[in-house]
PDB file of C-alpha atoms in Angstrom:
ATOM      1  CA  UNK A  12      -7.313  24.737  15.047  1.00 72.00           C
ATOM      2  CA  UNK A  13      -6.153  25.402  18.544  1.00 78.00           C
ATOM      3  CA  UNK A  14      -6.616  22.241  20.955  1.00 88.00           C
ATOM      4  CA  UNK A  15      -5.921  22.273  24.749  1.00 93.00           C
ATOM      5  CA  UNK A  16      -4.517  19.530  26.144  1.00 94.00           C
ATOM      6  CA  UNK A  17      -4.422  19.126  30.240  1.00 95.00           C
ATOM      7  CA  UNK A  18      -2.932  15.272  31.148  1.00 91.00           C
ATOM      8  CA  UNK A  19      -3.649  14.621  34.388  1.00 94.00           C
ATOM      9  CA  UNK A  20      -7.066  15.391  35.512  1.00 93.00           C
ATOM     10  CA  UNK A  21      -6.813  14.667  39.352  1.00 96.00           C
ATOM     11  CA  UNK A  22      -3.655  15.399  40.777  1.00 97.00           C
ATOM     12  CA  UNK A  23      -3.236  14.434  44.418  1.00 97.00           C
ATOM     13  CA  UNK A  24      -0.485  15.754  46.515  1.00 98.00           C
ATOM     14  CA  UNK A  25       0.043  16.278  50.053  1.00 98.00           C
ATOM     15  CA  UNK A  26       0.064  20.103  52.112  1.00 97.00           C
ATOM     16  CA  UNK A  27       3.996  21.040  51.810  1.00 97.00           C
ATOM     17  CA  UNK A  28       4.996  19.077  48.675  1.00 98.00           C
ATOM     18  CA  UNK A  29       5.335  20.735  45.532  1.00 98.00           C
ATOM     19  CA  UNK A  30       2.861  20.452  42.023  1.00 98.00           C
ATOM     20  CA  UNK A  31       3.205  20.551  38.843  1.00 98.00           C
ATOM     21  CA  UNK A  32      -0.690  21.020  35.570  1.00 98.00           C
ATOM     22  CA  UNK A  33       0.761  20.580  32.378  1.00 98.00           C
ATOM     23  CA  UNK A  34      -0.858  21.990  29.291  1.00 97.00           C
ATOM     24  CA  UNK A  35       0.328  21.647  26.225  1.00 96.00           C
ATOM     25  CA  UNK A  36      -1.708  23.148  23.623  1.00 94.00           C
ATOM     26  CA  UNK A  37      -1.246  23.204  19.258  1.00 90.00           C
ATOM     27  CA  UNK A  38      -1.775  26.479  17.246  1.00 79.00           C
ATOM     28  CA  UNK A  39      -0.125  27.197  14.108  1.00 72.00           C
ATOM     29  CA  UNK A  40       0.304  30.795  15.401  1.00 78.00           C
ATOM     30  CA  UNK A  41       1.385  32.821  18.189  1.00 79.00           C
ATOM     31  CA  UNK A  42      -0.975  32.492  20.908  1.00 85.00           C
ATOM     32  CA  UNK A  43      -1.406  33.980  24.505  1.00 91.00           C
ATOM     33  CA  UNK A  44      -1.654  31.910  27.229  1.00 94.00           C
ATOM     34  CA  UNK A  45      -4.019  31.349  30.827  1.00 96.00           C
ATOM     35  CA  UNK A  46      -4.521  29.666  33.439  1.00 97.00           C
ATOM     36  CA  UNK A  47      -7.625  30.264  36.163  1.00 97.00           C
ATOM     37  CA  UNK A  48      -8.535  28.165  39.086  1.00 97.00           C
ATOM     38  CA  UNK A  49     -12.405  27.424  40.023  1.00 95.00           C
ATOM     39  CA  UNK A  50     -13.099  27.081  43.713  1.00 94.00           C
ATOM     40  CA  UNK A  51     -16.123  24.848  44.472  1.00 89.00           C
ATOM     41  CA  UNK A  52     -19.436  26.337  43.450  1.00 86.00           C
ATOM     42  CA  UNK A  53     -17.664  29.322  42.126  1.00 91.00           C
ATOM     43  CA  UNK A  54     -17.025  31.171  39.002  1.00 93.00           C
ATOM     44  CA  UNK A  55     -13.358  30.570  37.503  1.00 95.00           C
ATOM     45  CA  UNK A  56     -10.654  33.261  37.898  1.00 95.00           C
ATOM     46  CA  UNK A  57      -7.645  34.485  36.979  1.00 95.00           C
ATOM     47  CA  UNK A  58      -4.298  32.929  38.064  1.00 97.00           C
ATOM     48  CA  UNK A  59      -1.879  34.269  35.595  1.00 96.00           C
ATOM     49  CA  UNK A  60      -0.710  35.179  31.535  1.00 95.00           C
ATOM     50  CA  UNK A  61       1.564  35.176  28.748  1.00 94.00           C
ATOM     51  CA  UNK A  62       1.340  37.431  26.601  1.00 91.00           C
ATOM     52  CA  UNK A  63       4.957  37.931  25.087  1.00 88.00           C
ATOM     53  CA  UNK A  64       8.726  38.266  26.723  1.00 88.00           C
ATOM     54  CA  UNK A  65       9.842  36.943  29.985  1.00 90.00           C
ATOM     55  CA  UNK A  66       9.077  32.876  28.656  1.00 91.00           C
ATOM     56  CA  UNK A  67       8.281  31.894  33.121  1.00 96.00           C
ATOM     57  CA  UNK A  68       4.964  33.814  34.403  1.00 96.00           C
ATOM     58  CA  UNK A  69       4.270  35.031  37.942  1.00 96.00           C
ATOM     59  CA  UNK A  70       0.382  35.114  39.460  1.00 95.00           C
ATOM     60  CA  UNK A  71      -1.303  35.228  42.343  1.00 94.00           C
ATOM     61  CA  UNK A  72      -0.897  32.858  45.857  1.00 93.00           C
ATOM     62  CA  UNK A  73       2.210  31.295  44.507  1.00 96.00           C
ATOM     63  CA  UNK A  74       1.647  30.539  41.229  1.00 97.00           C
ATOM     64  CA  UNK A  75       4.197  30.474  38.565  1.00 98.00           C
ATOM     65  CA  UNK A  76       3.529  28.897  35.182  1.00 98.00           C
ATOM     66  CA  UNK A  77       6.527  28.717  32.173  1.00 96.00           C
ATOM     67  CA  UNK A  78       6.006  28.790  28.472  1.00 95.00           C
ATOM     68  CA  UNK A  79       8.013  26.701  25.865  1.00 94.00           C
ATOM     69  CA  UNK A  80       7.224  27.416  22.720  1.00 91.00           C
ATOM     70  CA  UNK A  81       9.205  24.409  21.348  1.00 91.00           C
ATOM     71  CA  UNK A  82       7.173  22.058  23.676  1.00 92.00           C
ATOM     72  CA  UNK A  83       3.697  24.733  22.886  1.00 93.00           C
ATOM     73  CA  UNK A  84       3.592  23.624  26.230  1.00 95.00           C
ATOM     74  CA  UNK A  85       2.583  26.047  29.877  1.00 97.00           C
ATOM     75  CA  UNK A  86       2.739  23.643  32.827  1.00 98.00           C
ATOM     76  CA  UNK A  87       1.338  25.415  35.969  1.00 98.00           C
ATOM     77  CA  UNK A  88       3.943  25.306  39.022  1.00 98.00           C
ATOM     78  CA  UNK A  89       3.784  26.112  42.731  1.00 98.00           C
ATOM     79  CA  UNK A  90       6.876  25.136  45.087  1.00 97.00           C
ATOM     80  CA  UNK A  91       4.510  24.538  48.188  1.00 98.00           C
ATOM     81  CA  UNK A  92       0.852  24.122  48.424  1.00 98.00           C
ATOM     82  CA  UNK A  93      -1.754  24.138  51.393  1.00 97.00           C
ATOM     83  CA  UNK A  94      -5.063  22.762  51.760  1.00 97.00           C
ATOM     84  CA  UNK A  95      -7.004  25.898  50.110  1.00 96.00           C
ATOM     85  CA  UNK A  96      -5.537  25.325  46.574  1.00 97.00           C
ATOM     86  CA  UNK A  97      -7.856  22.466  45.824  1.00 97.00           C
ATOM     87  CA  UNK A  98      -9.809  23.809  42.866  1.00 96.00           C
ATOM     88  CA  UNK A  99     -10.181  23.033  39.536  1.00 96.00           C
ATOM     89  CA  UNK A 100      -7.093  24.785  36.785  1.00 97.00           C
ATOM     90  CA  UNK A 101      -7.914  25.231  33.536  1.00 96.00           C
ATOM     91  CA  UNK A 102      -4.980  26.041  30.547  1.00 96.00           C
ATOM     92  CA  UNK A 103      -6.834  28.066  27.937  1.00 94.00           C
ATOM     93  CA  UNK A 104      -5.379  29.590  24.760  1.00 92.00           C
ATOM     94  CA  UNK A 105      -6.828  32.239  22.282  1.00 88.00           C
ATOM     95  CA  UNK A 106      -4.110  33.484  19.100  1.00 79.00           C
ATOM     96  CA  UNK A 107      -5.415  36.736  18.451  1.00 71.00           C
ATOM     97  CA  UNK A 108      -8.981  37.502  17.947  1.00 67.00           C
ATOM     98  CA  UNK A 109     -10.327  34.157  18.223  1.00 69.00           C
ATOM     99  CA  UNK A 110     -12.156  32.908  21.022  1.00 79.00           C
ATOM    100  CA  UNK A 111     -10.220  31.109  23.667  1.00 87.00           C
ATOM    101  CA  UNK A 112     -10.291  27.993  23.778  1.00 89.00           C
ATOM    102  CA  UNK A 113      -9.966  25.934  27.537  1.00 92.00           C
ATOM    103  CA  UNK A 114      -8.571  22.751  28.216  1.00 94.00           C
ATOM    104  CA  UNK A 115     -10.750  19.790  30.429  1.00 93.00           C
ATOM    105  CA  UNK A 116      -9.360  20.828  33.368  1.00 95.00           C
ATOM    106  CA  UNK A 117      -6.967  19.014  36.288  1.00 96.00           C
ATOM    107  CA  UNK A 118      -8.597  18.430  39.904  1.00 96.00           C
ATOM    108  CA  UNK A 119      -5.661  19.793  42.697  1.00 97.00           C
ATOM    109  CA  UNK A 120      -6.614  17.424  45.703  1.00 97.00           C
ATOM    110  CA  UNK A 121      -4.143  18.617  48.468  1.00 97.00           C
ATOM    111  CA  UNK A 122      -4.259  16.017  51.122  1.00 96.00           C
ATOM    112  CA  UNK A 123      -3.301  16.843  55.026  1.00 95.00           C
TER     113      UNK A 123
ATOM    114  CA  UNK B  22     -15.170  49.220  38.726  1.00 76.00           C
ATOM    115  CA  UNK B  23     -15.432  46.373  36.196  1.00 78.00           C
ATOM    116  CA  UNK B  24     -18.283  43.558  38.126  1.00 89.00           C
ATOM    117  CA  UNK B  25     -20.674  40.475  36.374  1.00 93.00           C
ATOM    118  CA  UNK B  26     -23.685  39.383  38.035  1.00 93.00           C
ATOM    119  CA  UNK B  27     -25.537  36.322  37.526  1.00 95.00           C
ATOM    120  CA  UNK B  28     -28.796  34.826  38.512  1.00 91.00           C
ATOM    121  CA  UNK B  29     -29.861  32.818  39.825  1.00 92.00           C
ATOM    122  CA  UNK B  30     -27.423  30.956  41.658  1.00 93.00           C
ATOM    123  CA  UNK B  31     -29.160  28.076  41.808  1.00 95.00           C
ATOM    124  CA  UNK B  32     -32.233  26.312  40.644  1.00 96.00           C
ATOM    125  CA  UNK B  33     -33.925  22.989  39.795  1.00 97.00           C
ATOM    126  CA  UNK B  34     -36.483  23.561  37.488  1.00 97.00           C
ATOM    127  CA  UNK B  35     -38.990  20.553  36.205  1.00 98.00           C
ATOM    128  CA  UNK B  36     -37.982  19.267  32.098  1.00 97.00           C
ATOM    129  CA  UNK B  37     -40.467  21.134  29.643  1.00 97.00           C
ATOM    130  CA  UNK B  38     -40.439  23.997  31.967  1.00 97.00           C
ATOM    131  CA  UNK B  39     -38.554  27.234  30.762  1.00 97.00           C
ATOM    132  CA  UNK B  40     -35.301  28.812  31.416  1.00 96.00           C
ATOM    133  CA  UNK B  41     -34.223  32.085  31.894  1.00 96.00           C
ATOM    134  CA  UNK B  42     -30.699  33.287  32.955  1.00 96.00           C
ATOM    135  CA  UNK B  43     -29.377  36.456  33.147  1.00 95.00           C
ATOM    136  CA  UNK B  44     -25.148  38.237  33.087  1.00 96.00           C
ATOM    137  CA  UNK B  45     -24.721  41.719  33.436  1.00 96.00           C
ATOM    138  CA  UNK B  46     -21.405  43.279  33.424  1.00 96.00           C
ATOM    139  CA  UNK B  47     -20.822  46.838  34.367  1.00 93.00           C
ATOM    140  CA  UNK B  48     -18.022  49.566  34.342  1.00 90.00           C
ATOM    141  CA  UNK B  49     -17.393  48.215  30.332  1.00 89.00           C
ATOM    142  CA  UNK B  50     -18.696  49.269  27.031  1.00 89.00           C
ATOM    143  CA  UNK B  51     -19.722  46.834  23.793  1.00 91.00           C
ATOM    144  CA  UNK B  52     -17.867  43.438  26.140  1.00 93.00           C
ATOM    145  CA  UNK B  53     -18.123  40.571  23.729  1.00 94.00           C
ATOM    146  CA  UNK B  54     -20.251  37.945  26.174  1.00 95.00           C
ATOM    147  CA  UNK B  55     -20.345  34.750  26.418  1.00 95.00           C
ATOM    148  CA  UNK B  56     -22.240  31.657  27.933  1.00 96.00           C
ATOM    149  CA  UNK B  57     -20.697  28.548  28.780  1.00 95.00           C
ATOM    150  CA  UNK B  58     -21.561  25.642  30.584  1.00 94.00           C
ATOM    151  CA  UNK B  59     -19.758  22.601  32.983  1.00 91.00           C
ATOM    152  CA  UNK B  60     -21.556  19.081  33.230  1.00 81.00           C
ATOM    153  CA  UNK B  61     -20.821  17.464  35.733  1.00 75.00           C
ATOM    154  CA  UNK B  62     -17.249  16.027  36.098  1.00 70.00           C
ATOM    155  CA  UNK B  63     -16.328  18.208  32.274  1.00 74.00           C
ATOM    156  CA  UNK B  64     -14.946  21.147  31.217  1.00 85.00           C
ATOM    157  CA  UNK B  65     -15.886  24.244  29.867  1.00 91.00           C
ATOM    158  CA  UNK B  66     -18.388  23.828  26.816  1.00 90.00           C
ATOM    159  CA  UNK B  67     -19.055  28.051  24.860  1.00 92.00           C
ATOM    160  CA  UNK B  68     -22.827  27.537  24.348  1.00 94.00           C
ATOM    161  CA  UNK B  69     -23.765  30.933  22.945  1.00 95.00           C
ATOM    162  CA  UNK B  70     -21.163  34.233  22.897  1.00 93.00           C
ATOM    163  CA  UNK B  71     -22.182  37.863  21.491  1.00 95.00           C
ATOM    164  CA  UNK B  72     -20.370  40.881  19.977  1.00 93.00           C
ATOM    165  CA  UNK B  73     -22.616  43.357  19.864  1.00 93.00           C
ATOM    166  CA  UNK B  74     -26.200  43.946  20.707  1.00 95.00           C
ATOM    167  CA  UNK B  75     -28.643  41.377  19.032  1.00 92.00           C
ATOM    168  CA  UNK B  76     -25.418  39.789  17.408  1.00 94.00           C
ATOM    169  CA  UNK B  77     -25.698  36.181  19.377  1.00 94.00           C
ATOM    170  CA  UNK B  78     -22.834  33.200  17.950  1.00 92.00           C
ATOM    171  CA  UNK B  79     -23.766  29.626  18.393  1.00 90.00           C
ATOM    172  CA  UNK B  80     -21.595  26.922  19.230  1.00 85.00           C
ATOM    173  CA  UNK B  81     -23.875  23.879  19.465  1.00 81.00           C
ATOM    174  CA  UNK B  82     -26.891  23.349  18.309  1.00 66.00           C
ATOM    175  CA  UNK B  83     -29.904  22.433  21.417  1.00 80.00           C
ATOM    176  CA  UNK B  84     -32.655  23.628  22.383  1.00 89.00           C
ATOM    177  CA  UNK B  85     -31.165  26.483  24.303  1.00 94.00           C
ATOM    178  CA  UNK B  86     -30.571  30.236  22.937  1.00 95.00           C
ATOM    179  CA  UNK B  87     -29.561  33.331  24.149  1.00 96.00           C
ATOM    180  CA  UNK B  88     -30.063  37.467  23.830  1.00 96.00           C
ATOM    181  CA  UNK B  89     -28.566  39.996  24.509  1.00 97.00           C
ATOM    182  CA  UNK B  90     -31.280  43.458  24.173  1.00 96.00           C
ATOM    183  CA  UNK B  91     -29.266  45.776  26.036  1.00 95.00           C
ATOM    184  CA  UNK B  92     -25.123  46.269  25.203  1.00 95.00           C
ATOM    185  CA  UNK B  93     -24.490  45.056  28.315  1.00 95.00           C
ATOM    186  CA  UNK B  94     -27.102  42.368  29.081  1.00 96.00           C
ATOM    187  CA  UNK B  95     -26.571  38.704  28.237  1.00 97.00           C
ATOM    188  CA  UNK B  96     -29.875  36.174  29.124  1.00 97.00           C
ATOM    189  CA  UNK B  97     -29.612  32.601  28.325  1.00 96.00           C
ATOM    190  CA  UNK B  98     -33.159  30.976  27.673  1.00 96.00           C
ATOM    191  CA  UNK B  99     -34.696  28.235  26.975  1.00 96.00           C
ATOM    192  CA  UNK B 100     -38.525  27.251  25.931  1.00 96.00           C
ATOM    193  CA  UNK B 101     -38.401  23.365  27.231  1.00 96.00           C
ATOM    194  CA  UNK B 102     -35.882  22.317  29.806  1.00 96.00           C
ATOM    195  CA  UNK B 103     -34.373  19.054  29.681  1.00 95.00           C
ATOM    196  CA  UNK B 104     -32.203  16.884  32.166  1.00 95.00           C
ATOM    197  CA  UNK B 105     -29.669  17.184  29.810  1.00 92.00           C
ATOM    198  CA  UNK B 106     -30.023  20.394  30.473  1.00 94.00           C
ATOM    199  CA  UNK B 107     -28.460  19.861  33.922  1.00 94.00           C
ATOM    200  CA  UNK B 108     -25.318  21.729  34.859  1.00 94.00           C
ATOM    201  CA  UNK B 109     -22.957  24.932  35.784  1.00 94.00           C
ATOM    202  CA  UNK B 110     -23.907  27.978  34.156  1.00 96.00           C
ATOM    203  CA  UNK B 111     -21.118  30.740  33.488  1.00 96.00           C
ATOM    204  CA  UNK B 112     -21.728  33.948  32.437  1.00 97.00           C
ATOM    205  CA  UNK B 113     -17.409  35.958  31.082  1.00 96.00           C
ATOM    206  CA  UNK B 114     -16.892  38.765  29.296  1.00 94.00           C
ATOM    207  CA  UNK B 115     -13.909  39.899  27.934  1.00 91.00           C
ATOM    208  CA  UNK B 116     -12.633  43.657  25.730  1.00 89.00           C
ATOM    209  CA  UNK B 117      -9.344  42.405  25.000  1.00 83.00           C
ATOM    210  CA  UNK B 118      -8.491  38.935  24.353  1.00 80.00           C
ATOM    211  CA  UNK B 119      -4.623  39.701  25.993  1.00 84.00           C
ATOM    212  CA  UNK B 120      -6.483  40.294  29.053  1.00 85.00           C
ATOM    213  CA  UNK B 121      -8.280  37.239  29.085  1.00 90.00           C
ATOM    214  CA  UNK B 122     -11.940  36.083  30.136  1.00 93.00           C
ATOM    215  CA  UNK B 123     -14.216  37.587  33.659  1.00 94.00           C
ATOM    216  CA  UNK B 124     -16.428  35.092  34.728  1.00 95.00           C
ATOM    217  CA  UNK B 125     -19.938  35.642  36.920  1.00 95.00           C
ATOM    218  CA  UNK B 126     -20.184  33.693  39.725  1.00 95.00           C
ATOM    219  CA  UNK B 127     -22.341  30.555  38.263  1.00 94.00           C
ATOM    220  CA  UNK B 128     -26.103  29.437  38.316  1.00 95.00           C
ATOM    221  CA  UNK B 129     -26.259  25.618  38.896  1.00 95.00           C
ATOM    222  CA  UNK B 130     -29.552  24.717  37.509  1.00 96.00           C
ATOM    223  CA  UNK B 131     -30.803  20.962  37.975  1.00 96.00           C
ATOM    224  CA  UNK B 132     -33.458  19.667  35.794  1.00 96.00           C
ATOM    225  CA  UNK B 133     -35.583  16.675  37.639  1.00 97.00           C
TER     226      UNK B 133
END
């Protein structure tokens, strides 16, 4: 069975600092990987996804993520965060046809 | 274009009252449809999913039920709400797993 771990439940960071949100997954087969963002009282929006090919994927709002097969990780990064990036971030995995499995989420708080 | 509508946005219901939340999708055919719940401070919990009209799979046994009377309509119901049913309910759809899920804007349900 698939599972997703997001090691940090909360990440506080100052504005304009870099941030990395960690995601690890377990699966015995190849997977699709996704990052979603949820702003307060809203649905989830797709930030970026890894399907195949280049292990570095770029998404919206300046975010990027790197797929590392050997470490089964898909960490999300942004070189300089803004106040508006304050939100909940969810990592998700899908193994080609099964339902998605979401991580528990990481709450990113950007401080002025 | 493809859109998903979910209503109402907020709902306050007394314990023991019935519930009906509706989700409709436009601009696509034969989508997979999903109901998720977020309890306060917790991650996403998959409640139900449907791969076609009248086909409902339940992930978590509870006093909620789901129905899919039309291809692009998904309804979440309860005959008698419990306090523990409070939460943020999200509807989502997908056609191809590689495209990820598209989420509605959510319904904040408070059972009092």
